[in-house]
XYZ file of C-alpha atoms in Angstrom:
369
model
C -11.392 -9.250 8.646
C -11.322 -8.819 4.858
C -14.248 -7.917 2.649
C -14.478 -10.382 -0.280
C -10.696 -10.838 -0.133
C -10.141 -7.542 -1.926
C -8.942 -5.114 0.748
C -9.489 -3.797 4.223
C -12.217 -1.231 4.692
C -11.368 2.027 6.439
C -13.127 0.718 9.543
C -11.038 -2.458 9.553
C -7.895 -0.460 8.891
C -8.787 1.789 11.820
C -9.078 -1.231 14.112
C -5.705 -2.570 12.994
C -3.819 0.725 13.280
C -5.363 1.445 16.671
C -4.045 -1.921 17.821
C -0.653 -1.167 16.250
C -0.441 2.145 18.074
C -1.099 0.532 21.412
C 1.584 -2.107 20.799
C 4.218 0.086 19.163
C 3.885 3.003 21.569
C 6.898 5.302 21.284
C 9.024 2.939 19.201
C 10.368 4.141 15.849
C 9.677 1.025 13.765
C 11.287 -0.170 10.563
C 11.157 -3.994 10.288
C 9.640 -6.817 12.305
C 11.316 -9.862 13.792
C 10.069 -13.401 13.243
C 7.425 -12.943 15.933
C 5.964 -9.944 14.140
C 7.295 -7.366 16.618
C 8.622 -4.132 15.220
C 12.145 -2.974 16.046
C 12.949 0.453 17.514
C 15.507 2.468 15.562
C 16.978 5.925 16.061
C 14.809 8.734 14.728
C 17.499 9.728 12.246
C 16.882 6.481 10.317
C 15.174 7.121 6.978
C 11.968 5.269 7.842
C 11.187 7.256 11.005
C 8.394 9.245 9.363
C 6.252 6.357 8.175
C 4.726 5.289 11.482
C 3.709 8.834 12.496
C 2.580 9.320 8.898
C 0.281 6.335 9.318
C -1.099 7.924 12.489
C -1.683 11.259 10.731
C -3.342 9.436 7.830
C -5.744 7.741 10.222
C -6.438 11.037 11.964
C -7.358 12.550 8.621
C -9.597 9.602 7.746
C -11.354 9.223 11.101
C -11.007 12.528 12.947
C -10.086 10.563 16.069
C -7.925 12.825 18.294
C -6.093 9.746 19.628
C -4.102 9.583 16.393
C -3.218 13.274 16.459
C -2.036 13.058 20.077
C 0.134 10.057 19.240
C 1.542 11.640 16.075
C 2.255 15.211 17.203
C 5.499 14.622 19.174
C 7.236 12.976 16.221
C 7.930 16.154 14.266
C 10.184 17.613 16.956
C 11.653 14.192 17.799
C 12.916 13.797 14.247
C 13.913 17.472 13.988
C 16.416 16.817 16.793
C 18.433 14.741 14.311
C 19.495 18.003 12.627
C 21.692 18.676 15.656
C 23.918 15.643 15.080
C 27.512 16.209 14.032
C 28.621 14.949 11.625
C 25.241 15.226 9.948
C 23.266 12.000 9.680
C 20.188 13.125 7.764
C 20.269 12.938 3.966
C 17.940 12.899 0.936
C 15.237 11.032 2.863
C 14.207 14.097 4.864
C 11.324 14.108 2.397
C 10.000 10.820 3.730
C 10.696 11.921 7.293
C 9.134 15.383 7.278
C 6.370 15.136 4.666
C 4.786 12.493 6.884
C 5.271 14.434 10.125
C 5.691 18.208 9.849
C 3.794 18.596 6.575
C 1.039 16.171 7.580
C 0.627 18.129 10.826
C 0.648 21.554 9.205
C -1.754 20.563 6.445
C -4.258 19.113 8.917
C -3.939 21.504 11.874
C -2.206 24.656 10.648
C 0.543 24.211 13.258
C 3.039 27.019 12.538
C 5.895 25.203 14.263
C 5.405 22.263 11.931
C 5.447 24.702 9.003
C 8.811 25.961 10.278
C 10.220 22.452 10.567
C 8.872 21.382 7.181
C 10.559 24.362 5.515
C 13.753 23.673 7.456
C 13.781 20.169 5.977
C 13.030 21.517 2.491
C 15.936 23.962 2.757
C 18.208 21.116 3.819
C 17.081 18.969 0.882
C 17.554 21.873 -1.527
C 21.050 22.350 -0.122
C 21.984 18.858 -1.292
C 21.423 19.853 -4.923
C 24.452 19.549 -7.208
C 23.916 22.243 -9.865
C 26.485 20.993 -12.397
C 24.996 17.494 -12.366
C 21.383 18.552 -11.869
C 20.733 16.030 -9.074
C 20.124 15.867 -5.341
C 22.948 14.061 -3.568
C 21.766 10.865 -1.930
C 23.604 9.552 1.114
C 26.495 11.082 3.053
C 30.185 10.201 2.777
C 32.974 11.231 0.439
C 32.598 8.234 -1.859
C 28.911 9.023 -2.403
C 29.089 12.731 -3.201
C 28.190 12.023 -6.816
C 25.383 9.553 -6.146
C 21.689 10.071 -6.826
C 19.090 7.363 -6.212
C 15.668 6.509 -7.562
C 14.026 6.755 -4.113
C 14.538 10.518 -4.186
C 11.794 10.885 -6.782
C 9.462 10.606 -3.795
C 11.430 13.001 -1.591
C 11.255 15.885 -4.070
C 7.576 16.269 -3.193
C 8.865 18.152 -0.126
C 10.331 20.757 -2.474
C 7.111 21.104 -4.460
C 5.251 21.595 -1.179
C 7.743 24.256 -0.063
C 7.246 26.169 -3.312
C 3.489 26.064 -2.806
C 3.495 27.350 0.773
C 6.166 30.033 0.218
C 5.214 31.027 -3.342
C 8.928 30.631 -4.142
C 9.508 28.633 -7.328
C 13.187 27.972 -6.577
C 12.345 24.810 -4.608
C 10.304 23.437 -7.513
C 13.092 24.307 -9.966
C 15.458 22.063 -8.008
C 12.867 19.283 -7.911
C 12.381 19.552 -11.668
C 16.116 19.464 -12.371
C 16.442 16.312 -10.273
C 13.460 14.695 -11.991
C 14.864 15.568 -15.424
C 18.245 14.051 -14.564
C 16.629 10.918 -13.167
C 14.492 10.592 -16.279
C 17.497 11.002 -18.576
C 19.819 8.545 -16.858
C 17.692 6.396 -14.562
C 14.675 5.310 -16.623
C 15.376 2.748 -19.330
C 13.528 2.395 -22.616
C 11.674 -0.696 -21.378
C 10.312 1.116 -18.305
C 12.699 -0.362 -15.745
C 14.834 1.866 -13.551
C 18.298 1.969 -12.028
C 18.659 2.289 -8.275
C 21.886 4.325 -8.043
C 23.242 6.822 -10.582
C 26.881 7.819 -10.202
C 28.120 11.219 -11.417
C 31.379 13.107 -11.169
C 30.440 15.600 -8.427
C 32.868 18.217 -9.815
C 31.838 18.186 -13.471
C 28.376 16.602 -13.308
C 29.343 14.006 -15.921
C 27.404 10.745 -15.705
C 29.647 7.787 -14.872
C 27.519 4.667 -14.461
C 24.461 3.012 -12.978
C 24.961 0.823 -9.916
C 22.852 -2.083 -8.715
C 22.334 -0.871 -5.155
C 19.482 -2.832 -3.621
C 18.720 -4.544 -6.913
C 20.402 -7.756 -7.991
C 22.585 -6.075 -10.627
C 23.202 -2.753 -12.350
C 20.857 -3.761 -15.174
C 18.223 -5.492 -13.044
C 14.751 -4.271 -12.125
C 14.539 -3.810 -8.351
C 10.795 -3.759 -7.819
C 10.648 -1.240 -5.003
C 12.879 1.137 -6.953
C 10.536 0.823 -9.906
C 7.616 1.557 -7.576
C 9.332 4.682 -6.180
C 9.862 5.886 -9.749
C 6.310 5.083 -10.893
C 4.805 7.020 -7.990
C 7.454 9.751 -8.001
C 7.020 10.703 -11.652
C 3.240 10.644 -11.237
C 3.671 13.111 -8.367
C 6.022 15.291 -10.401
C 3.395 15.445 -13.149
C 0.667 16.406 -10.676
C 2.827 19.219 -9.317
C 4.065 20.546 -12.656
C 1.792 19.387 -15.475
C 4.941 18.439 -17.422
C 3.855 15.763 -19.879
C 7.250 14.000 -19.923
C 6.777 13.048 -16.292
C 3.397 11.456 -16.901
C 4.779 9.568 -19.899
C 7.616 8.270 -17.703
C 5.214 7.214 -14.953
C 3.075 5.336 -17.472
C 6.061 3.619 -19.086
C 7.338 2.418 -15.694
C 3.819 1.327 -14.753
C 3.458 -0.741 -17.929
C 6.577 -2.766 -17.133
C 5.585 -3.119 -13.482
C 2.133 -4.426 -14.364
C 3.477 -6.812 -17.004
C 6.093 -8.213 -14.611
C 3.671 -9.077 -11.809
C 3.318 -12.752 -10.894
C -0.070 -14.435 -10.761
C -0.679 -13.519 -7.109
C 0.194 -9.841 -7.810
C 2.757 -9.699 -4.982
C 5.949 -8.492 -6.703
C 9.224 -10.353 -6.609
C 11.936 -8.318 -4.887
C 13.641 -7.877 -8.286
C 11.742 -8.513 -11.496
C 14.945 -9.761 -13.160
C 16.373 -11.853 -10.352
C 18.125 -14.931 -11.719
C 16.975 -17.362 -9.045
C 13.187 -17.171 -9.328
C 11.870 -20.447 -7.901
C 12.247 -19.349 -4.293
C 12.858 -15.642 -4.765
C 11.648 -13.384 -1.940
C 8.612 -11.223 -2.515
C 8.343 -7.543 -1.700
C 4.866 -6.547 -0.586
C 6.099 -3.002 0.067
C 6.825 -2.566 -3.648
C 3.264 -3.634 -4.412
C 1.790 -1.198 -1.896
C 3.849 1.744 -3.168
C 2.982 0.940 -6.777
C -0.730 0.585 -5.964
C -0.872 4.071 -4.485
C 1.149 5.451 -7.404
C -1.071 3.786 -9.989
C -4.072 5.530 -8.450
C -2.272 8.834 -9.089
C -1.766 7.882 -12.727
C -5.432 6.860 -12.954
C -6.418 10.329 -11.754
C -4.106 12.030 -14.266
C -4.947 10.259 -17.524
C -7.899 10.601 -19.856
C -11.087 8.672 -19.157
C -10.420 5.964 -21.724
C -7.038 5.186 -20.099
C -8.175 5.151 -16.479
C -9.218 1.460 -16.310
C -5.703 0.226 -17.135
C -4.130 1.941 -14.136
C -7.055 1.815 -11.735
C -7.663 -1.884 -12.298
C -3.956 -2.613 -11.868
C -3.935 -0.725 -8.570
C -6.933 -2.689 -7.338
C -5.339 -5.948 -8.468
C -2.243 -5.123 -6.422
C -4.271 -4.263 -3.334
C -6.312 -7.437 -3.740
C -3.143 -9.500 -4.135
C -1.621 -7.995 -1.009
C -4.835 -8.563 0.921
C -5.229 -12.152 -0.222
C -1.579 -13.245 -0.029
C 0.455 -10.875 2.135
C -1.513 -9.755 5.181
C 0.414 -10.242 8.396
C -1.072 -12.690 10.918
C -3.365 -11.209 13.532
C -0.772 -11.422 16.315
C 1.726 -9.323 14.323
C 2.186 -5.625 15.009
C 2.301 -5.038 11.246
C -0.269 -4.939 8.443
C 1.640 -6.611 5.589
C 4.101 -9.494 5.597
C 6.447 -10.849 2.861
C 8.431 -7.664 2.372
C 12.115 -7.472 1.499
C 14.377 -4.660 2.637
C 17.856 -5.244 1.184
C 18.190 -8.653 -0.445
C 21.791 -8.345 -1.721
C 22.909 -7.552 1.835
C 20.778 -10.375 3.255
C 18.921 -7.901 5.437
C 15.203 -7.782 6.304
C 13.961 -10.562 4.036
C 10.415 -11.941 4.407
C 9.533 -9.478 7.148
C 7.084 -6.632 7.580
C 8.287 -3.111 6.746
C 6.653 0.017 8.111
C 6.610 1.804 4.751
C 4.773 -1.139 3.203
C 2.148 -0.753 5.908
C 1.910 2.987 5.295
C 1.447 2.753 1.527
C -1.069 -0.089 1.781
C -3.102 2.127 4.118
C -2.632 5.112 1.803
C -3.918 3.110 -1.173
C -6.980 2.041 0.808
C -7.574 5.647 1.846
C -7.486 6.763 -1.798
C -9.844 3.979 -2.818
C -12.213 5.184 -0.109
C -12.121 8.772 -1.386
C -9.290 10.403 0.584
C -8.422 13.584 -1.305
C -5.438 15.036 0.551
C -2.088 14.470 -1.139
C 1.138 14.653 0.846
C 3.593 13.353 -1.761
């Protein structure tokens, strides 16, 4: 199924995702069980956009109406989560609606999806804390001052909203959040913190928290991948050189920390390394982000980032593809190691970003993040 053990071709990816769609049906998948079957979570869960996003990606690549028909209902399904009280949606509306409403609108011009995409952008903008300069992460009183590294990907929803409305206020919020994340969340060595805690009343920075990493000063690989890709996106949207410099710095550490097989450890600084879980999803996210850096830098720099992206994709293809009977594309992903949750499984966002990286390598030009 693999060409020279480097990656799937678009045709092979099409075959796999078509099979996935037939098996997954109307499920909202996040993680697989030991038999390779995806679970079915509520649509308010943060990963609900990735499976329909994969369908929209394949529609864009192939033009097959099957994917559009399967993907279209998801925008309104996830929109229904806005009606919950107390509110359950949070900063991850970017992941949820970029990959549904925005994907739909950008490919079909669907005005209802434009409405829903802007609704999500307004909600995300409403989570902005102006004294701290950050977008509030999760819900709950104890988390009102928390911002997380993942949100560097979600702010692409705000950049999109500014583009389609010609209203720069959305982008201003995105830039403030990126600046705050850069100041407090990116270390000198290119590693990142998962959670940043601020006083929500004064905006004063309190501390960094370990979150899904092993410790407050560790290097959670997926968080580093979110930051690598997120700052590359912020640069593409703004042209602000500091964002590209940040993306490159994070990329340099990520590349240097890769093991021989190029499938990242779940935390680059985990103490117990002999049998440490891998995280293929971190590798897939970073591969797609590195291709954005490759596109942004000068010609003489491009090989560093492009070759690293291809090495990651090759490593995932050679060492982390799910078995043929699995509903997933990649195996050996880790969701939340400190909590002992979703370790050595398949994760739907890993599948999405692996497919996105392949699409970019095959010339896909549309950018959603």
